[in-house]
Amino acid sequence: MSENRRIIIFDTTLRDGEQSPGASMNLREKLEIAQALDDLGVDVIEAGFPIASPGDFEAVGEIAQTIHGATICGLARCNDRDIDRAWEALKNASHPRIHVFLATSAIHREFKLKMNQEEIVERAVAGVTRALNYCDDVEFSPEDAARTERDFLCRVVEAAIDAGATTVNIPDTVGYAIPEQMGQVIATLVDRVPNIDKAVISVHCHNDLGLAVANSLAAVQNGASQIECTINGIGERAGNCSLEEAVMTLRTRHDVYQCETGITTQRLVPTSRLVSSITGLHVQRNKAVVGRNAFAHEAGIHQDGMLKERTTYEIMCPEDVGFAKTDLVLGKHSGRAALADRARALGYHLTGEQLQTVFDEFKRLADKKKEIYDGDISAIIDQQLHGLPDAEWTLVNYHVQSRSDQAPLVRLTLRRGDEELTAESDRGDGPIDAAFWACEKITGVEVVCKDFQARSATIGRDALGEASIEVEHKGRTYRGRGVSTDTVEATVLALLNAVNRIAMAK
Ligand code: KIV
Ligand code: ZN
């Protein structure tokens, strides 16, 4: 294989990533992520599945009109309606791609599609042909390829390329493969499909066994030139191949892979933070590359080694993935320029207006808290920039009374438009439960709490508290996030954020 192959990074955060329960995003949020992905340098952005909902259609359309660097891709099943709809959304893109998929494994053929092999090949060819009427960049995915009989997979892939597919993507839809096997699937295609050199081979791995990155890299070693991945590895069930891990492995182990990508790696941490803040899906502390502890050295022996020579215990530079060099502390005497500087170092591009809003909030926080750390600044910016600007309900005030020997009492006042509504609740096991009841009395929105977490954004007892909440409403999951120096207030804000998302979805 030639040296320094260029690997195409196909990001599907906005499509497969959005399929994580509760991670649905509104149009503004999707546009913000699409812009961040373009700044990160991804080659292809899969912006959505246009037939799936009017929201998906609109998002793909807007992203197609707005982003002109990356190729914009829309997903479609192999049928005319899906493909026509995908094109309708993509038609204004500078570089459009239609991605058609059809399941090929025996299990899917028999139980889901009730189609035989002949019919599958015919349908795949028809799908690719129809998509090619609209644009010359067409990707075909045999869904559940990793569990498809090898002979049949070769046959379908050959037919799709013959029909004109420019990329053939090999998904491990259910995350069943192991690296050796994924490598063999790709090697078999390279070996046995006569027209394989006419298309780019891509790989799309799910993480059910925690092997999505390893499987994707095994595919690359055997001839795949495109990796489909998501920021923070979010996605259906256990998620997809994590973009940051795949990209940093290719870069750090260039000696093995001899491949390069177009990713500006210094944007990895800011992009990870943005996606986490918008989706409400926290990044675990020990997550490779972008987790808070990814470069934290605790053991004395390691710290000693690091002081003598960084590479004793560090294989990547934190700054290379976008961690700020130092955690500078700001305080109430810090000015707008210092804040702007810090925000830039943390990877945020703030407009003048945004900086002013963030600065006002920073000053309010500095009155309550002596030292302001990077984590506080990120929390303020995320809250100010990624809140819901058209939120139906806002918090006016709350009152909580809680004692160990008495039922809690919560009085909540919310605003909707010009109207202020107050409710009291003494139901529930504690103040949070009582706050749920009071909120339900006012808004009429019934939710079941599925998960609730509170954590501090930085160190110290006066640190900003971040609350995140996952609720279920009419069978769908919604997330909410709130930030305050007061944890109860952060929780009420997180609940309201989720309720506002429900209102928006309606
Ligand atoms: O996992 C999968 O098979 C998919 C396809 C639509 C590519 O997401
Ligand atoms: Zn998938």
Short mmCIF file of C-alpha atoms and ligand atoms in Angstrom, two decimals:
data_model
loop_
_atom_site.label_atom_id
_atom_site.label_comp_id
_atom_site.label_asym_id
_atom_site.label_seq_id
_atom_site.Cartn_x
_atom_site.Cartn_y
_atom_site.Cartn_z
CA MET A 1 0.00 0.00 0.00
CA SER A 2 1.38 3.47 -0.88
CA GLU A 3 2.65 5.80 1.85
CA ASN A 4 0.53 8.46 3.45
CA ARG A 5 -2.87 7.47 2.20
CA ARG A 6 -5.48 10.18 2.78
CA ILE A 7 -8.35 8.86 4.91
CA ILE A 8 -11.71 10.51 4.32
CA ILE A 9 -13.43 11.42 7.58
CA PHE A 10 -17.19 11.05 7.21
CA ASP A 11 -18.97 12.42 10.25
CA THR A 12 -22.43 11.14 11.09
CA THR A 13 -22.96 12.93 14.44
CA LEU A 14 -26.03 14.66 13.01
CA ARG A 15 -27.56 11.45 11.66
CA ASP A 16 -26.45 8.26 13.48
CA GLY A 17 -25.30 10.35 16.47
CA GLU A 18 -28.71 11.95 16.73
CA GLN A 19 -30.16 8.45 17.01
CA SER A 20 -28.80 8.27 20.59
CA PRO A 21 -31.86 8.29 22.86
CA GLY A 22 -32.64 11.85 23.94
CA ALA A 23 -30.00 13.43 21.72
CA SER A 24 -32.39 15.02 19.27
CA MET A 25 -31.37 18.52 18.31
CA ASN A 26 -33.20 21.50 16.92
CA LEU A 27 -32.32 23.26 13.68
CA ARG A 28 -30.15 25.95 15.26
CA GLU A 29 -28.19 23.35 17.22
CA LYS A 30 -27.64 21.21 14.14
CA LEU A 31 -26.39 24.20 12.19
CA GLU A 32 -23.99 25.05 14.99
CA ILE A 33 -22.60 21.52 15.03
CA ALA A 34 -22.37 21.41 11.23
CA GLN A 35 -20.33 24.62 11.29
CA ALA A 36 -18.07 23.19 14.00
CA LEU A 37 -17.56 19.99 11.96
CA ASP A 38 -16.64 22.05 8.92
CA ASP A 39 -14.15 24.05 11.03
CA LEU A 40 -12.78 20.76 12.36
CA GLY A 41 -12.02 19.75 8.79
CA VAL A 42 -14.24 16.70 8.30
CA ASP A 43 -14.60 15.74 4.64
CA VAL A 44 -18.24 14.65 4.68
CA ILE A 45 -21.06 15.67 7.00
CA GLU A 46 -24.02 13.30 7.05
CA ALA A 47 -26.59 15.92 7.97
CA GLY A 48 -29.65 13.70 8.41
CA PHE A 49 -32.21 11.34 6.96
CA PRO A 50 -34.54 13.70 5.07
CA ILE A 51 -37.52 11.34 4.73
CA ALA A 52 -37.48 10.59 8.48
CA SER A 53 -39.20 13.82 9.59
CA PRO A 54 -39.87 17.39 8.43
CA GLY A 55 -37.24 18.50 10.99
CA ASP A 56 -34.60 16.27 9.42
CA PHE A 57 -35.53 17.48 5.96
CA GLU A 58 -35.28 21.12 6.97
CA ALA A 59 -31.96 20.59 8.78
CA VAL A 60 -30.35 18.85 5.80
CA GLY A 61 -31.65 21.64 3.52
CA GLU A 62 -30.29 24.44 5.73
CA ILE A 63 -26.94 22.76 6.25
CA ALA A 64 -26.66 22.13 2.51
CA GLN A 65 -27.20 25.84 1.87
CA THR A 66 -24.91 27.06 4.62
CA ILE A 67 -21.84 24.83 4.64
CA HIS A 68 -19.68 25.00 1.55
CA GLY A 69 -16.45 23.29 2.61
CA ALA A 70 -17.42 19.71 3.43
CA THR A 71 -19.55 17.45 1.27
CA ILE A 72 -23.10 17.34 2.65
CA CYS A 73 -24.72 13.95 2.66
CA GLY A 74 -28.34 12.85 3.12
CA LEU A 75 -29.42 9.29 3.91
CA ALA A 76 -32.12 7.40 1.99
CA ARG A 77 -33.40 3.85 1.83
CA CYS A 78 -33.30 2.26 -1.61
CA ASN A 79 -36.69 3.52 -2.73
CA ASP A 80 -37.80 6.36 -4.97
CA ARG A 81 -39.58 8.41 -2.31
CA ASP A 82 -36.62 8.43 0.05
CA ILE A 83 -34.13 9.26 -2.68
CA ASP A 84 -36.29 12.03 -4.19
CA ARG A 85 -36.77 13.56 -0.76
CA ALA A 86 -33.04 13.36 0.00
CA TRP A 87 -32.25 15.18 -3.22
CA GLU A 88 -34.91 17.81 -2.56
CA ALA A 89 -33.08 18.59 0.71
CA LEU A 90 -29.58 18.44 -0.80
CA LYS A 91 -30.12 20.19 -4.10
CA ASN A 92 -28.54 23.51 -3.04
CA ALA A 93 -25.39 21.97 -1.60
CA SER A 94 -22.04 22.92 -3.14
CA HIS A 95 -20.96 19.27 -2.81
CA PRO A 96 -23.98 16.98 -2.35
CA ARG A 97 -23.88 13.24 -1.69
CA ILE A 98 -26.81 10.81 -1.58
CA HIS A 99 -26.24 7.82 0.69
CA VAL A 100 -28.53 4.88 -0.09
CA PHE A 101 -28.69 1.79 2.07
CA LEU A 102 -30.31 -1.63 1.96
CA ALA A 103 -29.85 -4.56 4.33
CA THR A 104 -28.10 -7.58 2.88
CA SER A 105 -27.62 -10.12 5.70
CA ALA A 106 -29.70 -13.30 5.72
CA ILE A 107 -31.35 -12.32 8.99
CA HIS A 108 -32.48 -8.95 7.62
CA ARG A 109 -33.49 -10.41 4.24
CA GLU A 110 -35.63 -13.07 5.83
CA PHE A 111 -37.22 -11.29 8.78
CA LYS A 112 -37.19 -7.58 7.96
CA LEU A 113 -37.32 -7.24 4.20
CA LYS A 114 -38.75 -10.61 3.15
CA MET A 115 -36.70 -10.40 -0.03
CA ASN A 116 -34.41 -12.93 -1.66
CA GLN A 117 -30.87 -12.27 -2.89
CA GLU A 118 -31.95 -11.49 -6.47
CA GLU A 119 -34.43 -8.91 -5.27
CA ILE A 120 -31.84 -7.29 -3.00
CA VAL A 121 -29.34 -6.88 -5.85
CA GLU A 122 -32.06 -5.49 -8.10
CA ARG A 123 -33.23 -3.01 -5.46
CA ALA A 124 -29.68 -1.89 -4.65
CA VAL A 125 -28.93 -1.23 -8.32
CA ALA A 126 -32.22 0.63 -8.76
CA GLY A 127 -31.45 2.80 -5.71
CA VAL A 128 -27.96 3.73 -6.87
CA THR A 129 -29.24 4.40 -10.41
CA ARG A 130 -31.99 6.71 -9.21
CA ALA A 131 -29.63 8.61 -6.91
CA LEU A 132 -27.18 9.06 -9.80
CA ASN A 133 -29.88 10.83 -11.79
CA TYR A 134 -29.58 13.61 -9.25
CA CYS A 135 -25.90 13.77 -8.34
CA ASP A 136 -22.69 12.03 -9.24
CA ASP A 137 -21.55 11.42 -5.64
CA VAL A 138 -23.50 8.35 -4.50
CA GLU A 139 -22.66 6.13 -1.55
CA PHE A 140 -24.15 2.67 -1.15
CA SER A 141 -24.31 0.77 2.18
CA PRO A 142 -25.23 -2.90 2.45
CA GLU A 143 -26.68 -2.67 5.96
CA ASP A 144 -25.47 -5.40 8.35
CA ALA A 145 -22.64 -6.14 5.90
CA ALA A 146 -20.43 -7.63 8.62
CA ARG A 147 -22.97 -10.44 9.10
CA THR A 148 -23.66 -10.89 5.38
CA GLU A 149 -22.44 -14.05 3.57
CA ARG A 150 -19.13 -13.02 1.97
CA ASP A 151 -20.04 -14.26 -1.54
CA PHE A 152 -23.28 -12.37 -1.51
CA LEU A 153 -21.65 -9.23 -0.10
CA CYS A 154 -19.11 -9.30 -2.96
CA ARG A 155 -21.95 -9.68 -5.44
CA VAL A 156 -23.97 -6.76 -4.09
CA VAL A 157 -20.93 -4.49 -3.83
CA GLU A 158 -19.90 -5.30 -7.40
CA ALA A 159 -23.41 -4.60 -8.68
CA ALA A 160 -23.61 -1.30 -6.78
CA ILE A 161 -20.26 -0.15 -8.21
CA ASP A 162 -21.31 -1.27 -11.69
CA ALA A 163 -24.44 0.83 -11.29
CA GLY A 164 -22.20 3.84 -10.50
CA ALA A 165 -21.79 4.01 -6.70
CA THR A 166 -18.69 6.10 -5.98
CA THR A 167 -18.35 4.95 -2.36
CA VAL A 168 -19.25 1.55 -0.95
CA ASN A 169 -19.64 1.63 2.80
CA ILE A 170 -19.34 -1.56 4.84
CA PRO A 171 -21.35 -1.27 8.06
CA ASP A 172 -21.09 -3.42 11.14
CA THR A 173 -24.60 -2.34 12.00
CA VAL A 174 -24.96 -4.30 15.22
CA GLY A 175 -21.36 -4.01 16.48
CA TYR A 176 -20.79 -7.76 16.24
CA ALA A 177 -17.50 -7.89 14.38
CA ILE A 178 -14.04 -8.18 15.88
CA PRO A 179 -11.04 -6.41 14.31
CA GLU A 180 -9.54 -9.44 12.57
CA GLN A 181 -12.87 -10.27 10.96
CA MET A 182 -13.62 -6.68 9.91
CA GLY A 183 -10.18 -6.55 8.32
CA GLN A 184 -10.92 -9.80 6.47
CA VAL A 185 -14.24 -8.51 5.13
CA ILE A 186 -12.46 -5.55 3.54
CA ALA A 187 -9.57 -7.71 2.33
CA THR A 188 -12.08 -10.08 0.69
CA LEU A 189 -13.76 -7.20 -1.15
CA VAL A 190 -10.39 -5.87 -2.33
CA ASP A 191 -9.47 -9.34 -3.50
CA ARG A 192 -12.66 -10.57 -5.08
CA VAL A 193 -14.67 -7.62 -6.37
CA PRO A 194 -13.27 -6.94 -9.85
CA ASN A 195 -14.38 -3.29 -10.07
CA ILE A 196 -13.49 -2.37 -6.46
CA ASP A 197 -10.89 0.17 -7.61
CA LYS A 198 -13.72 2.26 -9.12
CA ALA A 199 -15.10 3.16 -5.68
CA VAL A 200 -13.88 4.34 -2.30
CA ILE A 201 -14.22 1.66 0.37
CA SER A 202 -15.70 3.00 3.57
CA VAL A 203 -16.32 1.48 6.99
CA HIS A 204 -19.10 2.18 9.50
CA CYS A 205 -18.76 0.43 12.87
CA HIS A 206 -21.01 0.37 15.90
CA ASN A 207 -19.62 0.03 19.39
CA ASP A 208 -21.74 -2.67 21.02
CA LEU A 209 -18.64 -4.60 22.07
CA GLY A 210 -16.47 -1.52 22.49
CA LEU A 211 -14.62 -2.37 19.26
CA ALA A 212 -15.85 0.29 16.83
CA VAL A 213 -12.56 2.18 16.63
CA ALA A 214 -10.44 -0.99 16.51
CA ASN A 215 -12.68 -2.45 13.79
CA SER A 216 -12.56 0.75 11.73
CA LEU A 217 -8.77 0.84 11.94
CA ALA A 218 -8.51 -2.82 10.97
CA ALA A 219 -10.61 -1.96 7.92
CA VAL A 220 -8.23 0.90 7.08
CA GLN A 221 -5.26 -1.47 7.28
CA ASN A 222 -6.96 -3.69 4.75
CA GLY A 223 -7.88 -1.04 2.22
CA ALA A 224 -10.73 1.14 3.52
CA SER A 225 -10.15 4.84 2.81
CA GLN A 226 -13.17 6.36 4.53
CA ILE A 227 -14.12 6.08 8.20
CA GLU A 228 -17.66 6.87 9.29
CA CYS A 229 -17.63 8.18 12.84
CA THR A 230 -19.18 10.58 15.33
CA ILE A 231 -17.93 13.13 17.83
CA ASN A 232 -17.57 11.51 21.27
CA GLY A 233 -18.62 8.23 19.62
CA ILE A 234 -22.31 9.02 20.19
CA GLY A 235 -24.91 7.07 18.25
CA GLU A 236 -27.50 4.34 18.20
CA ARG A 237 -27.22 2.09 21.32
CA ALA A 238 -23.55 1.95 22.43
CA GLY A 239 -22.68 4.45 19.72
CA ASN A 240 -20.42 4.65 16.69
CA CYS A 241 -16.70 4.81 16.04
CA SER A 242 -15.37 7.84 17.91
CA LEU A 243 -13.92 10.42 15.49
CA GLU A 244 -11.37 11.78 17.92
CA GLU A 245 -10.03 8.34 18.84
CA ALA A 246 -9.76 7.13 15.25
CA VAL A 247 -8.11 10.36 14.06
CA MET A 248 -5.63 10.52 16.93
CA THR A 249 -4.70 6.86 16.52
CA LEU A 250 -3.95 7.42 12.84
CA ARG A 251 -1.87 10.45 13.75
CA THR A 252 -0.09 9.07 16.83
CA ARG A 253 0.62 5.71 15.21
CA HIS A 254 1.52 7.04 11.81
CA ASP A 255 4.43 4.58 11.93
CA VAL A 256 1.85 1.77 11.64
CA TYR A 257 -0.90 3.21 9.47
CA GLN A 258 0.96 5.70 7.28
CA CYS A 259 -2.25 7.56 6.72
CA GLU A 260 -3.31 11.16 7.21
CA THR A 261 -6.59 13.00 7.62
CA GLY A 262 -7.65 16.59 7.02
CA ILE A 263 -8.67 17.08 10.66
CA THR A 264 -7.44 20.12 12.58
CA THR A 265 -6.80 18.14 15.73
CA GLN A 266 -6.64 21.26 17.95
CA ARG A 267 -10.40 21.61 17.37
CA LEU A 268 -11.20 18.14 18.78
CA VAL A 269 -11.78 19.16 22.41
CA PRO A 270 -13.87 22.27 21.61
CA THR A 271 -15.99 20.25 19.17
CA SER A 272 -16.41 17.45 21.70
CA ARG A 273 -17.51 20.00 24.31
CA LEU A 274 -19.97 21.60 21.92
CA VAL A 275 -21.60 18.28 21.00
CA SER A 276 -21.77 17.24 24.64
CA SER A 277 -23.31 20.53 25.66
CA ILE A 278 -25.90 20.51 22.86
CA THR A 279 -26.92 16.86 23.16
CA GLY A 280 -26.66 16.68 26.96
CA LEU A 281 -24.59 13.51 26.59
CA HIS A 282 -21.71 13.82 29.03
CA VAL A 283 -18.24 12.77 28.05
CA GLN A 284 -16.92 10.30 30.62
CA ARG A 285 -13.90 11.63 32.51
CA ASN A 286 -11.59 8.85 31.38
CA LYS A 287 -12.70 9.01 27.73
CA ALA A 288 -9.67 8.69 25.46
CA VAL A 289 -8.43 11.93 23.85
CA VAL A 290 -11.17 14.34 24.99
CA GLY A 291 -12.09 13.21 28.53
CA ARG A 292 -11.26 15.55 31.40
CA ASN A 293 -8.74 13.05 32.79
CA ALA A 294 -7.20 12.07 29.46
CA PHE A 295 -4.01 13.95 30.33
CA ALA A 296 -4.21 13.98 34.14
CA HIS A 297 -1.32 12.23 35.84
CA GLU A 298 -2.12 11.18 39.37
CA ALA A 299 0.56 8.69 40.40
CA GLY A 300 3.62 10.35 41.96
CA ILE A 301 5.93 8.22 39.88
CA HIS A 302 4.22 9.42 36.70
CA GLN A 303 4.30 13.06 37.78
CA ASP A 304 7.99 12.73 38.52
CA GLY A 305 8.61 11.17 35.11
CA MET A 306 6.57 13.88 33.38
CA LEU A 307 8.60 16.63 35.05
CA LYS A 308 11.80 15.04 33.82
CA GLU A 309 10.60 14.27 30.30
CA ARG A 310 6.99 14.62 29.12
CA THR A 311 7.14 11.64 26.75
CA THR A 312 7.85 9.23 29.62
CA TYR A 313 4.11 9.06 30.23
CA GLU A 314 2.45 11.07 27.45
CA ILE A 315 1.97 9.84 23.89
CA MET A 316 0.11 12.94 22.67
CA CYS A 317 0.35 16.63 23.59
CA PRO A 318 -2.79 17.94 25.28
CA GLU A 319 -2.54 21.12 23.19
CA ASP A 320 -2.55 19.04 19.99
CA VAL A 321 -6.11 17.91 20.71
CA GLY A 322 -7.25 21.33 21.92
CA PHE A 323 -6.80 21.35 25.69
CA ALA A 324 -5.73 24.81 26.86
CA LYS A 325 -2.09 24.96 27.94
CA THR A 326 -2.80 26.21 31.45
CA ASP A 327 -5.93 26.56 33.56
CA LEU A 328 -5.64 30.35 34.07
CA VAL A 329 -7.72 31.70 36.91
CA LEU A 330 -9.83 34.81 36.32
CA GLY A 331 -11.60 36.88 38.97
CA LYS A 332 -13.87 39.88 39.45
CA HIS A 333 -11.19 42.31 38.33
CA SER A 334 -10.60 40.53 35.04
CA GLY A 335 -11.81 42.47 32.06
CA ARG A 336 -13.54 41.62 28.83
CA ALA A 337 -10.24 41.21 26.97
CA ALA A 338 -8.99 38.59 29.45
CA LEU A 339 -12.27 36.71 29.16
CA ALA A 340 -12.20 36.91 25.36
CA ASP A 341 -8.65 35.62 25.38
CA ARG A 342 -9.56 32.70 27.64
CA ALA A 343 -12.63 31.84 25.55
CA ARG A 344 -10.45 31.77 22.44
CA ALA A 345 -7.90 29.52 24.16
CA LEU A 346 -10.76 27.18 25.02
CA GLY A 347 -11.76 27.03 21.37
CA TYR A 348 -14.86 29.28 21.33
CA HIS A 349 -15.40 31.82 18.57
CA LEU A 350 -17.61 34.47 20.16
CA THR A 351 -19.19 37.34 18.27
CA GLY A 352 -19.10 40.77 19.97
CA GLU A 353 -22.69 40.35 21.09
CA GLN A 354 -22.10 36.86 22.47
CA LEU A 355 -18.99 38.03 24.31
CA GLN A 356 -21.04 40.77 25.96
CA THR A 357 -23.71 38.29 27.17
CA VAL A 358 -21.04 35.91 28.45
CA PHE A 359 -19.16 38.78 30.10
CA ASP A 360 -22.31 39.95 31.94
CA GLU A 361 -22.82 36.43 33.26
CA PHE A 362 -19.14 36.17 34.13
CA LYS A 363 -19.39 39.34 36.22
CA ARG A 364 -22.47 38.01 38.03
CA LEU A 365 -20.59 34.81 38.80
CA ALA A 366 -17.46 36.70 39.90
CA ASP A 367 -19.57 38.46 42.54
CA LYS A 368 -20.42 35.08 44.05
CA LYS A 369 -17.21 33.20 43.45
CA LYS A 370 -13.63 34.42 43.97
CA GLU A 371 -11.78 32.35 41.40
CA ILE A 372 -13.15 31.51 37.97
CA TYR A 373 -11.62 28.53 36.20
CA ASP A 374 -11.76 27.31 32.61
CA GLY A 375 -14.53 24.87 33.54
CA ASP A 376 -16.66 27.76 34.84
CA ILE A 377 -16.06 29.75 31.65
CA SER A 378 -17.01 26.78 29.47
CA ALA A 379 -20.14 26.21 31.56
CA ILE A 380 -21.21 29.86 31.23
CA ILE A 381 -20.56 29.94 27.50
CA ASP A 382 -22.37 26.65 26.90
CA GLN A 383 -25.32 27.85 28.94
CA GLN A 384 -25.51 31.25 27.22
CA LEU A 385 -24.88 30.04 23.69
CA HIS A 386 -26.57 26.71 23.61
CA GLY A 387 -29.66 27.38 25.68
CA LEU A 388 -33.02 27.50 23.95
CA PRO A 389 -33.53 31.10 22.82
CA ASP A 390 -37.24 30.63 22.12
CA ALA A 391 -37.90 28.70 25.30
CA GLU A 392 -41.58 28.67 26.26
CA TRP A 393 -40.99 28.61 30.03
CA THR A 394 -38.44 30.58 32.05
CA LEU A 395 -37.72 30.49 35.75
CA VAL A 396 -38.72 33.59 37.71
CA ASN A 397 -37.89 32.28 41.18
CA TYR A 398 -38.20 29.33 43.48
CA HIS A 399 -38.40 28.72 47.18
CA VAL A 400 -37.41 25.45 48.80
CA GLN A 401 -37.97 24.34 52.35
CA SER A 402 -36.39 21.05 53.27
CA ARG A 403 -35.86 19.37 56.64
CA SER A 404 -34.98 15.83 57.56
CA ASP A 405 -38.14 15.43 59.67
CA GLN A 406 -40.71 17.05 57.35
CA ALA A 407 -42.02 16.73 53.81
CA PRO A 408 -40.26 19.23 51.52
CA LEU A 409 -42.07 22.30 50.26
CA VAL A 410 -41.32 23.91 46.90
CA ARG A 411 -42.87 27.08 45.52
CA LEU A 412 -42.08 27.71 41.89
CA THR A 413 -42.83 30.73 39.72
CA LEU A 414 -42.44 30.41 35.97
CA ARG A 415 -43.01 32.85 33.13
CA ARG A 416 -44.61 32.12 29.80
CA GLY A 417 -44.86 35.19 27.59
CA ASP A 418 -46.26 37.98 29.79
CA GLU A 419 -47.87 35.65 32.25
CA GLU A 420 -46.35 34.52 35.57
CA LEU A 421 -47.63 31.34 37.16
CA THR A 422 -46.90 30.03 40.64
CA ALA A 423 -47.47 26.60 42.12
CA GLU A 424 -46.59 24.94 45.39
CA SER A 425 -45.94 21.33 46.09
CA ASP A 426 -45.36 19.40 49.27
CA ARG A 427 -45.45 16.07 47.49
CA GLY A 428 -42.40 13.96 46.92
CA ASP A 429 -39.49 12.40 48.71
CA GLY A 430 -37.27 15.44 48.62
CA PRO A 431 -36.98 18.95 47.18
CA ILE A 432 -36.11 17.72 43.68
CA ASP A 433 -39.15 15.45 43.56
CA ALA A 434 -41.32 18.27 44.91
CA ALA A 435 -39.90 20.61 42.23
CA PHE A 436 -40.96 18.09 39.56
CA TRP A 437 -44.51 18.13 40.94
CA ALA A 438 -44.65 21.94 41.08
CA CYS A 439 -43.33 22.19 37.53
CA GLU A 440 -45.92 19.69 36.33
CA LYS A 441 -48.72 21.65 38.03
CA ILE A 442 -47.76 24.81 36.16
CA THR A 443 -46.81 23.48 32.75
CA GLY A 444 -49.18 20.51 32.57
CA VAL A 445 -46.28 18.49 31.11
CA GLU A 446 -46.01 15.10 32.79
CA VAL A 447 -42.55 13.59 32.81
CA VAL A 448 -40.93 10.54 34.31
CA CYS A 449 -37.39 11.13 35.52
CA LYS A 450 -35.07 8.50 34.00
CA ASP A 451 -31.76 9.93 35.08
CA PHE A 452 -30.50 12.83 37.10
CA GLN A 453 -26.91 13.90 37.70
CA ALA A 454 -25.37 16.87 39.42
CA ARG A 455 -21.68 17.63 39.28
CA SER A 456 -19.38 20.56 39.78
CA ALA A 457 -17.92 22.31 36.75
CA THR A 458 -14.64 23.01 38.56
CA ILE A 459 -13.03 22.66 41.99
CA GLY A 460 -14.05 24.25 45.30
CA ARG A 461 -17.22 24.38 47.37
CA ASP A 462 -18.37 27.48 45.52
CA ALA A 463 -17.97 25.83 42.11
CA LEU A 464 -20.68 26.12 39.47
CA GLY A 465 -23.02 23.14 39.66
CA GLU A 466 -24.13 21.48 36.45
CA ALA A 467 -27.31 19.42 36.59
CA SER A 468 -28.38 17.17 33.78
CA ILE A 469 -31.62 15.38 33.59
CA GLU A 470 -33.18 12.76 31.33
CA VAL A 471 -36.95 12.49 31.32
CA GLU A 472 -39.50 10.47 29.42
CA HIS A 473 -42.62 12.03 28.01
CA LYS A 474 -45.11 10.05 25.91
CA GLY A 475 -42.55 7.35 25.15
CA ARG A 476 -39.79 9.74 24.04
CA THR A 477 -36.66 10.71 25.91
CA TYR A 478 -35.66 14.33 26.41
CA ARG A 479 -32.62 15.80 28.10
CA GLY A 480 -32.11 19.04 29.93
CA ARG A 481 -29.16 20.85 31.44
CA GLY A 482 -28.88 23.68 33.93
CA VAL A 483 -25.98 25.58 35.48
CA SER A 484 -25.90 27.63 38.68
CA THR A 485 -23.80 28.09 41.81
CA ASP A 486 -26.92 26.76 43.55
CA THR A 487 -27.43 23.08 42.76
CA VAL A 488 -31.19 23.14 43.39
CA GLU A 489 -31.54 26.04 40.96
CA ALA A 490 -29.35 24.16 38.44
CA THR A 491 -31.72 21.19 38.77
CA VAL A 492 -34.86 23.30 38.29
CA LEU A 493 -33.22 24.90 35.23
CA ALA A 494 -32.34 21.46 33.82
CA LEU A 495 -35.92 20.29 34.30
CA LEU A 496 -37.27 23.42 32.62
CA ASN A 497 -34.81 22.93 29.77
CA ALA A 498 -36.22 19.43 29.21
CA VAL A 499 -39.82 20.69 29.46
CA ASN A 500 -39.02 23.41 26.90
CA ARG A 501 -37.58 20.77 24.56
CA ILE A 502 -40.84 18.83 24.88
CA ALA A 503 -42.80 22.00 24.11
CA MET A 504 -40.61 22.67 21.06
CA ALA A 505 -41.01 19.11 19.81
CA LYS A 506 -44.77 19.56 19.93
O1 KIV B 1 -25.39 1.14 11.04
C1 KIV B 1 -25.77 1.17 9.86
O2 KIV B 1 -25.84 0.15 9.16
C2 KIV B 1 -26.15 2.45 9.30
C3 KIV B 1 -26.36 2.51 7.83
C4 KIV B 1 -27.52 3.37 7.49
C5 KIV B 1 -25.11 2.95 7.17
O3 KIV B 1 -26.20 3.43 10.01
ZN ZN B 2 -25.07 3.10 11.89
#
